[in-house]
Short mmCIF file of C-alpha atoms in Angstrom, two decimals:
data_model
loop_
_atom_site.label_atom_id
_atom_site.label_comp_id
_atom_site.label_asym_id
_atom_site.label_seq_id
_atom_site.Cartn_x
_atom_site.Cartn_y
_atom_site.Cartn_z
CA MET A 15 -0.17 0.10 0.17
CA HIS A 16 1.53 3.44 -1.20
CA CYS A 17 0.22 6.55 -0.24
CA HIS A 18 0.24 9.49 -3.40
CA TYR A 19 -0.36 13.17 -3.44
CA LEU A 20 -2.48 14.43 -5.97
CA TRP A 21 -3.27 17.87 -7.24
CA SER A 22 -3.58 19.35 -10.66
CA MET A 23 -1.55 22.43 -10.96
CA GLU A 24 -4.16 23.43 -13.98
CA THR A 25 -6.23 24.44 -11.42
CA SER A 26 -4.20 27.86 -10.60
CA PRO A 27 -0.87 28.45 -12.77
CA LEU A 28 0.11 31.28 -10.74
CA LEU A 29 -0.10 29.39 -7.43
CA GLN A 30 1.15 25.70 -6.13
CA TRP A 31 1.22 23.74 -2.97
CA THR A 32 4.91 23.07 -1.57
CA ALA A 33 6.73 21.38 1.17
CA HIS A 34 6.99 25.04 2.45
CA GLY A 35 3.33 26.57 1.82
CA LEU A 36 1.47 28.17 -0.72
CA TYR A 37 4.17 29.45 -3.46
CA CYS A 38 3.78 31.66 -6.44
CA PRO A 39 6.48 30.68 -8.59
CA VAL A 40 6.54 33.08 -11.14
CA GLY A 41 6.59 36.07 -8.49
CA ASP A 42 8.91 34.09 -6.25
CA PHE A 43 6.95 34.89 -3.10
CA PHE A 44 4.98 32.70 -0.55
CA ILE A 45 1.87 33.34 1.18
CA ASP A 46 1.21 32.47 4.84
CA PRO A 47 4.28 29.92 4.60
CA ILE A 48 4.58 26.99 7.20
CA ARG A 49 8.39 26.88 6.84
CA PRO A 50 11.21 29.75 6.98
CA VAL A 51 11.33 31.55 3.21
CA PRO A 52 12.93 34.62 1.55
CA LYS A 53 9.88 36.36 1.18
CA ALA A 54 6.47 36.09 2.65
CA VAL A 55 3.05 37.65 2.13
CA ILE A 56 1.32 37.52 5.55
CA THR A 57 -2.86 37.71 5.40
CA HIS A 58 -2.92 38.57 9.60
CA ALA A 59 -0.94 38.25 12.56
CA HIS A 60 -2.36 35.13 14.02
CA SER A 61 0.44 32.11 14.76
CA ASP A 62 -0.83 29.94 12.15
CA HIS A 63 -0.47 32.02 9.53
CA ALA A 64 2.42 34.48 10.66
CA ARG A 65 5.52 32.19 11.55
CA PRO A 66 9.10 32.86 12.57
CA GLY A 67 12.12 32.95 10.23
CA MET A 68 10.97 34.43 7.40
CA ARG A 69 13.93 37.10 5.94
CA LEU A 70 10.92 39.42 4.58
CA TYR A 71 7.54 40.12 5.81
CA VAL A 72 4.78 41.53 3.61
CA ALA A 73 1.52 42.96 5.33
CA HIS A 74 -0.64 45.37 5.88
CA HIS A 75 0.13 48.39 7.82
CA ASP A 76 -1.86 47.34 10.50
CA THR A 77 -0.46 43.95 10.70
CA VAL A 78 3.23 45.24 10.88
CA PRO A 79 3.37 46.06 14.73
CA LEU A 80 1.57 42.77 15.87
CA LEU A 81 4.32 41.05 13.91
CA ARG A 82 6.84 42.55 15.73
CA LEU A 83 5.09 42.10 18.96
CA ARG A 84 5.05 38.69 18.06
CA LEU A 85 7.86 37.65 16.24
CA GLY A 86 10.50 40.14 17.32
CA GLU A 87 11.38 43.80 16.62
CA GLY A 88 14.26 42.71 14.50
CA ILE A 89 12.23 40.97 11.70
CA GLN A 90 12.25 43.03 7.92
CA THR A 91 8.54 44.14 7.28
CA VAL A 92 6.97 46.26 4.25
CA GLY A 93 3.94 47.39 5.08
CA MET A 94 0.96 48.07 2.34
CA ALA A 95 -2.10 50.02 2.46
CA TYR A 96 -5.61 48.10 1.36
CA GLY A 97 -5.87 48.46 -2.53
CA GLU A 98 -2.07 49.41 -2.95
CA LYS A 99 -0.58 47.53 -6.09
CA ARG A 100 3.16 46.39 -5.99
CA SER A 101 4.70 44.44 -8.50
CA LEU A 102 6.85 41.24 -7.49
CA GLN A 103 8.91 39.99 -10.49
CA GLY A 104 5.93 41.30 -13.15
CA VAL A 105 3.26 39.77 -10.57
CA ASN A 106 0.87 42.55 -9.40
CA ILE A 107 0.00 42.08 -6.06
CA SER A 108 -2.65 44.04 -3.48
CA LEU A 109 -4.33 43.27 -0.15
CA HIS A 110 -7.98 43.68 0.19
CA PRO A 111 -9.97 43.84 3.59
CA ALA A 112 -10.93 40.37 4.93
CA GLY A 113 -13.08 41.44 8.10
CA HIS A 114 -11.20 39.00 10.16
CA ILE A 115 -9.05 40.78 12.76
CA VAL A 116 -7.32 44.02 12.78
CA GLY A 117 -5.23 44.15 9.47
CA SER A 118 -6.43 40.85 7.83
CA ALA A 119 -6.11 40.86 4.52
CA MET A 120 -6.71 38.98 1.22
CA VAL A 121 -4.22 38.61 -1.61
CA ARG A 122 -5.11 39.46 -5.05
CA ILE A 123 -2.28 38.09 -7.17
CA SER A 124 -2.52 39.15 -10.79
CA TYR A 125 -0.49 38.26 -13.87
CA LYS A 126 -1.02 38.11 -17.70
CA GLY A 127 -4.91 39.00 -17.16
CA GLN A 128 -5.13 35.91 -14.74
CA VAL A 129 -6.22 36.73 -10.98
CA ALA A 130 -5.99 34.60 -7.94
CA VAL A 131 -6.82 35.57 -4.28
CA VAL A 132 -5.90 33.96 -1.30
CA SER A 133 -8.80 34.73 1.28
CA GLY A 134 -6.53 33.89 4.62
CA ASP A 135 -9.03 33.86 7.25
CA TYR A 136 -12.24 36.25 6.68
CA HIS A 137 -15.85 37.17 8.14
CA ASN A 138 -18.21 38.57 6.24
CA ALA A 139 -20.19 40.10 9.28
CA HIS A 140 -19.17 43.72 11.08
CA SER A 141 -16.67 43.10 13.61
CA PRO A 142 -15.06 46.20 15.49
CA TYR A 143 -11.65 47.53 14.28
CA CYS A 144 -11.90 45.60 11.27
CA THR A 145 -12.55 47.02 8.12
CA PRO A 146 -15.28 45.13 6.68
CA LEU A 147 -14.47 42.17 4.09
CA ASP A 148 -14.20 43.07 0.62
CA ILE A 149 -15.33 41.07 -2.30
CA VAL A 150 -12.70 40.88 -4.80
CA PRO A 151 -13.45 39.45 -8.12
CA CYS A 152 -11.11 36.39 -9.72
CA HIS A 153 -10.55 33.40 -11.66
CA THR A 154 -9.34 31.34 -8.54
CA PHE A 155 -10.07 31.67 -5.08
CA VAL A 156 -8.15 30.04 -2.29
CA THR A 157 -10.87 29.84 0.57
CA GLU A 158 -10.44 29.19 4.05
CA SER A 159 -12.68 26.41 5.20
CA THR A 160 -12.61 26.18 8.97
CA PHE A 161 -16.50 25.74 9.60
CA GLY A 162 -17.43 24.89 6.14
CA ILE A 163 -20.39 22.52 7.11
CA ALA A 164 -23.94 23.21 7.40
CA PRO A 165 -23.88 22.82 11.09
CA PHE A 166 -21.95 26.27 11.90
CA HIS A 167 -24.67 29.12 11.85
CA TRP A 168 -23.58 32.22 14.08
CA LYS A 169 -26.58 33.87 15.85
CA PRO A 170 -26.47 37.37 15.18
CA GLU A 171 -23.45 39.50 17.02
CA GLN A 172 -26.02 41.78 19.49
CA ASP A 173 -27.81 38.06 20.79
CA ILE A 174 -24.33 36.56 21.55
CA MET A 175 -22.84 39.72 23.73
CA ASN A 176 -26.42 39.70 25.26
CA ASP A 177 -25.84 35.94 26.30
CA ILE A 178 -22.61 36.50 27.67
CA ALA A 179 -23.78 39.57 29.81
CA GLN A 180 -26.43 37.42 31.24
CA TRP A 181 -23.73 34.82 31.93
CA ILE A 182 -21.53 37.64 33.84
CA HIS A 183 -24.65 38.75 35.63
CA MET A 184 -25.20 35.36 36.82
CA ASN A 185 -22.19 35.05 37.97
CA GLN A 186 -22.29 38.54 39.58
CA SER A 187 -25.21 37.62 41.34
CA GLU A 188 -23.20 34.81 43.14
CA GLY A 189 -20.25 36.26 44.01
CA LYS A 190 -18.02 35.04 41.01
CA ALA A 191 -15.63 36.58 38.84
CA SER A 192 -16.25 35.67 34.77
CA VAL A 193 -12.99 34.75 32.77
CA LEU A 194 -13.87 34.67 29.44
CA ILE A 195 -11.23 32.71 27.36
CA CYS A 196 -10.28 33.76 23.69
CA TYR A 197 -7.63 34.47 21.38
CA ALA A 198 -5.50 37.71 22.63
CA LEU A 199 -5.82 39.37 19.20
CA GLY A 200 -9.08 39.46 17.49
CA LYS A 201 -11.85 38.05 19.27
CA ALA A 202 -10.49 39.62 22.83
CA GLN A 203 -11.07 43.00 21.29
CA ARG A 204 -14.21 42.45 19.83
CA VAL A 205 -15.28 41.10 22.89
CA ILE A 206 -14.06 44.28 24.77
CA SER A 207 -15.62 46.09 22.90
CA ALA A 208 -19.01 44.97 23.43
CA LEU A 209 -18.94 44.37 26.94
CA ALA A 210 -17.40 47.77 28.24
CA PRO A 211 -20.20 50.13 28.06
CA ARG A 212 -22.16 47.36 30.37
CA PHE A 213 -19.00 46.62 32.55
CA PRO A 214 -16.60 49.50 32.87
CA LYS A 215 -13.93 47.53 34.82
CA ILE A 216 -12.49 44.93 32.35
CA TYR A 217 -9.43 42.66 33.37
CA ALA A 218 -7.04 41.22 31.47
CA HIS A 219 -4.23 38.34 31.14
CA ASN A 220 -0.81 39.71 30.31
CA SER A 221 -1.01 38.52 27.07
CA VAL A 222 -4.45 39.99 26.23
CA GLN A 223 -3.22 43.28 27.43
CA GLN A 224 0.52 43.16 25.68
CA VAL A 225 -1.83 43.09 22.35
CA GLN A 226 -4.03 45.82 23.92
CA ASP A 227 -1.15 47.98 24.44
CA CYS A 228 0.20 47.36 20.70
CA LEU A 229 -2.98 48.22 19.00
CA ARG A 230 -3.43 50.83 21.60
CA THR A 231 -1.02 52.66 19.57
CA TYR A 232 -3.19 53.42 16.14
CA LEU A 233 -6.86 52.20 17.44
CA THR A 234 -7.14 55.28 19.81
CA ASP A 235 -10.89 54.30 20.85
CA LEU A 236 -10.01 50.93 22.13
CA PRO A 237 -11.42 50.34 25.56
CA ALA A 238 -9.48 50.41 28.62
CA THR A 239 -8.53 47.21 30.51
CA GLU A 240 -6.27 46.08 33.39
CA VAL A 241 -3.47 43.69 33.61
CA ILE A 242 -4.02 41.04 36.20
CA THR A 243 -0.71 40.26 38.11
CA PRO A 244 0.80 38.63 40.92
CA GLN A 245 0.40 41.79 42.87
CA THR A 246 -3.50 42.30 41.74
CA PRO A 247 -5.27 41.81 45.08
CA ARG A 248 -7.59 38.91 44.82
CA LYS A 249 -10.57 40.95 46.43
CA ALA A 250 -10.28 43.78 43.70
CA ILE A 251 -11.38 40.85 40.83
CA GLU A 252 -14.18 39.49 42.99
CA GLY A 253 -17.23 39.60 40.64
CA GLN A 254 -15.15 41.18 38.01
CA VAL A 255 -14.88 40.62 34.27
CA ILE A 256 -11.68 38.87 33.05
CA ILE A 257 -10.30 38.34 29.41
CA ALA A 258 -7.52 35.56 29.34
CA PRO A 259 -6.45 33.44 26.49
CA PRO A 260 -7.03 29.55 25.88
CA GLY A 261 -3.20 28.92 27.14
CA ILE A 262 -4.61 29.44 31.13
CA LEU A 263 -5.98 26.10 30.70
CA LYS A 264 -2.90 24.32 30.84
CA GLY A 265 -0.96 26.22 33.87
CA SER A 266 -1.84 27.50 36.91
CA TRP A 267 -2.57 30.98 36.58
CA LEU A 268 -6.29 30.46 36.96
CA GLN A 269 -5.52 29.70 40.70
CA GLN A 270 -4.54 32.83 41.29
CA LEU A 271 -8.47 34.38 40.95
CA PRO A 272 -10.91 34.15 43.84
CA THR A 273 -14.26 32.09 43.05
CA HIS A 274 -15.01 32.20 39.23
CA ARG A 275 -16.68 30.34 36.42
CA THR A 276 -14.94 30.18 32.90
CA ALA A 277 -16.63 30.42 29.36
CA TYR A 278 -14.91 29.52 26.39
CA LEU A 279 -15.74 31.63 23.10
CA SER A 280 -15.55 29.67 20.05
CA GLY A 281 -17.07 28.74 16.97
CA TRP A 282 -16.82 24.96 17.87
CA ALA A 283 -19.15 25.50 20.75
CA GLN A 284 -21.48 24.36 18.06
CA LEU A 285 -20.10 21.18 17.94
CA LYS A 286 -22.00 18.48 19.87
CA SER A 287 -18.96 16.67 20.66
CA ARG A 288 -16.99 19.56 22.15
CA PRO A 289 -13.47 18.08 23.84
CA MET A 290 -12.89 21.51 25.19
CA ALA A 291 -15.96 21.63 27.19
CA ARG A 292 -14.79 19.42 30.16
CA PHE A 293 -12.00 22.07 31.07
CA VAL A 294 -14.59 24.94 31.33
CA ASP A 295 -18.22 25.81 32.95
CA THR A 296 -19.59 26.93 29.55
CA MET A 297 -19.02 27.28 25.99
CA ILE A 298 -20.50 30.05 23.91
CA ALA A 299 -20.28 30.18 19.88
CA LEU A 300 -18.66 33.27 18.87
CA SER A 301 -15.99 33.11 16.21
CA ASP A 302 -13.92 35.68 13.97
CA HIS A 303 -14.48 33.14 10.36
CA ALA A 304 -17.10 33.15 8.44
CA ASP A 305 -19.99 30.42 8.99
CA PHE A 306 -21.07 27.92 6.73
CA ALA A 307 -23.55 30.25 4.74
CA GLY A 308 -20.90 33.03 5.02
CA LEU A 309 -18.20 31.26 3.07
CA GLU A 310 -20.58 29.84 0.63
CA SER A 311 -22.13 33.30 -0.14
CA VAL A 312 -18.27 34.83 -0.43
CA CYS A 313 -17.12 32.17 -2.46
CA LEU A 314 -20.10 32.75 -5.11
CA ALA A 315 -19.75 36.15 -4.59
CA THR A 316 -16.05 36.15 -6.08
CA GLY A 317 -17.30 34.80 -9.50
CA ALA A 318 -14.49 32.65 -9.29
CA ASP A 319 -14.06 29.38 -11.95
CA THR A 320 -12.10 27.49 -9.70
CA PHE A 321 -11.83 27.09 -5.96
CA LEU A 322 -9.30 25.60 -3.77
CA THR A 323 -10.35 25.02 0.25
CA CYS A 324 -7.47 25.20 3.38
CA HIS A 325 -8.29 24.57 7.12
CA GLY A 326 -10.87 23.06 8.88
CA TYR A 327 -13.62 21.23 6.66
CA ASP A 328 -11.65 21.74 3.55
CA LYS A 329 -12.86 18.39 1.92
CA ASP A 330 -16.43 18.89 2.89
CA PHE A 331 -16.70 22.52 1.83
CA ALA A 332 -14.75 21.72 -1.69
CA MET A 333 -17.56 18.94 -2.43
CA HIS A 334 -19.92 21.43 -1.34
CA LEU A 335 -18.69 23.67 -3.92
CA ARG A 336 -18.90 20.69 -6.67
CA LEU A 337 -22.75 20.17 -5.81
CA LEU A 338 -23.04 23.82 -6.62
CA GLY A 339 -21.36 23.26 -10.01
CA LYS A 340 -17.93 24.67 -9.20
CA GLN A 341 -14.62 23.26 -9.76
CA ALA A 342 -13.29 22.83 -6.19
CA ASN A 343 -10.92 20.74 -4.50
CA THR A 344 -8.43 21.02 -1.53
CA LEU A 345 -5.43 23.45 -1.67
CA ILE A 346 -3.00 20.92 0.41
CA PRO A 347 -3.14 17.65 -1.31
CA GLN A 348 -4.97 14.54 0.04
CA PRO A 349 -3.35 10.99 0.34
CA VAL A 350 -4.85 8.49 -2.12
CA LEU A 351 -4.38 4.93 -1.45
CA THR A 352 -3.23 2.63 -3.95
CA LEU A 353 -3.02 -1.01 -3.78
CA PHE A 354 -0.71 -2.78 -5.60
#
């Protein structure tokens, strides 16, 4: 029994999948590479898209400070505005709003009349501090498919935030702090922005506070948060709202807090099987990614002839697009088992 990896390069002459990630051979650059390369175009600053070791990082202007925060001040960067065009060895690239987190971008690549767009992660609903997603017409669309099956359907934003606020009020009525667990970059700012008018005092884990401080240098209306340190009196945070990253579930950080409940904020909360649920008191479905209907609507709106899916339910979403009559496959080759 042998494994063969098959992916037709005819689907996109501008792009190919390599051991280092998605590569544009004509322009000699990578997009969100998974291993160190000379030139990387980065869609956004989350660690699964922006990795260390690149000789040069090209990203949106708002992403550059976040890259420096997470990867070190010594990295070499080039910042671009949305819609700004640059030529890399005759290949034109531009960045367009993805609506996922601050500075998130889709990458438009054009060469000899052919246009490909690499989505990165995207969200087609309004999110504070994010420029709304821009639909970019193209021939080939490389789309994320994190939540690419029908069960994933998000409630309206206001309803979700009302649910979170009610949970906090319940905890406060019992004298318990409310620990909201979410990514320090993106979701944390979204939650803080929504809750600050109702809960003026919001505490933050140090990693959340570092991102807040970085963003506040150019997002001046970002609500204030107070970092929790070992010296913070437990009495001060009794019954308070605390924003913390998922990593706290692996260590002893929670032990310094007074009586509390934990809520994990993630789109994965909509799964019936939720392994994370056993580590927290509740899970609330909140995501910075498009849901299934959002993925479909964005893909169809691009007018693309060919789709390549990646992340999450890539095989399922590719099949869904094929059922809609589109040419679609997974970006990363799937193993094909052949018996000899």
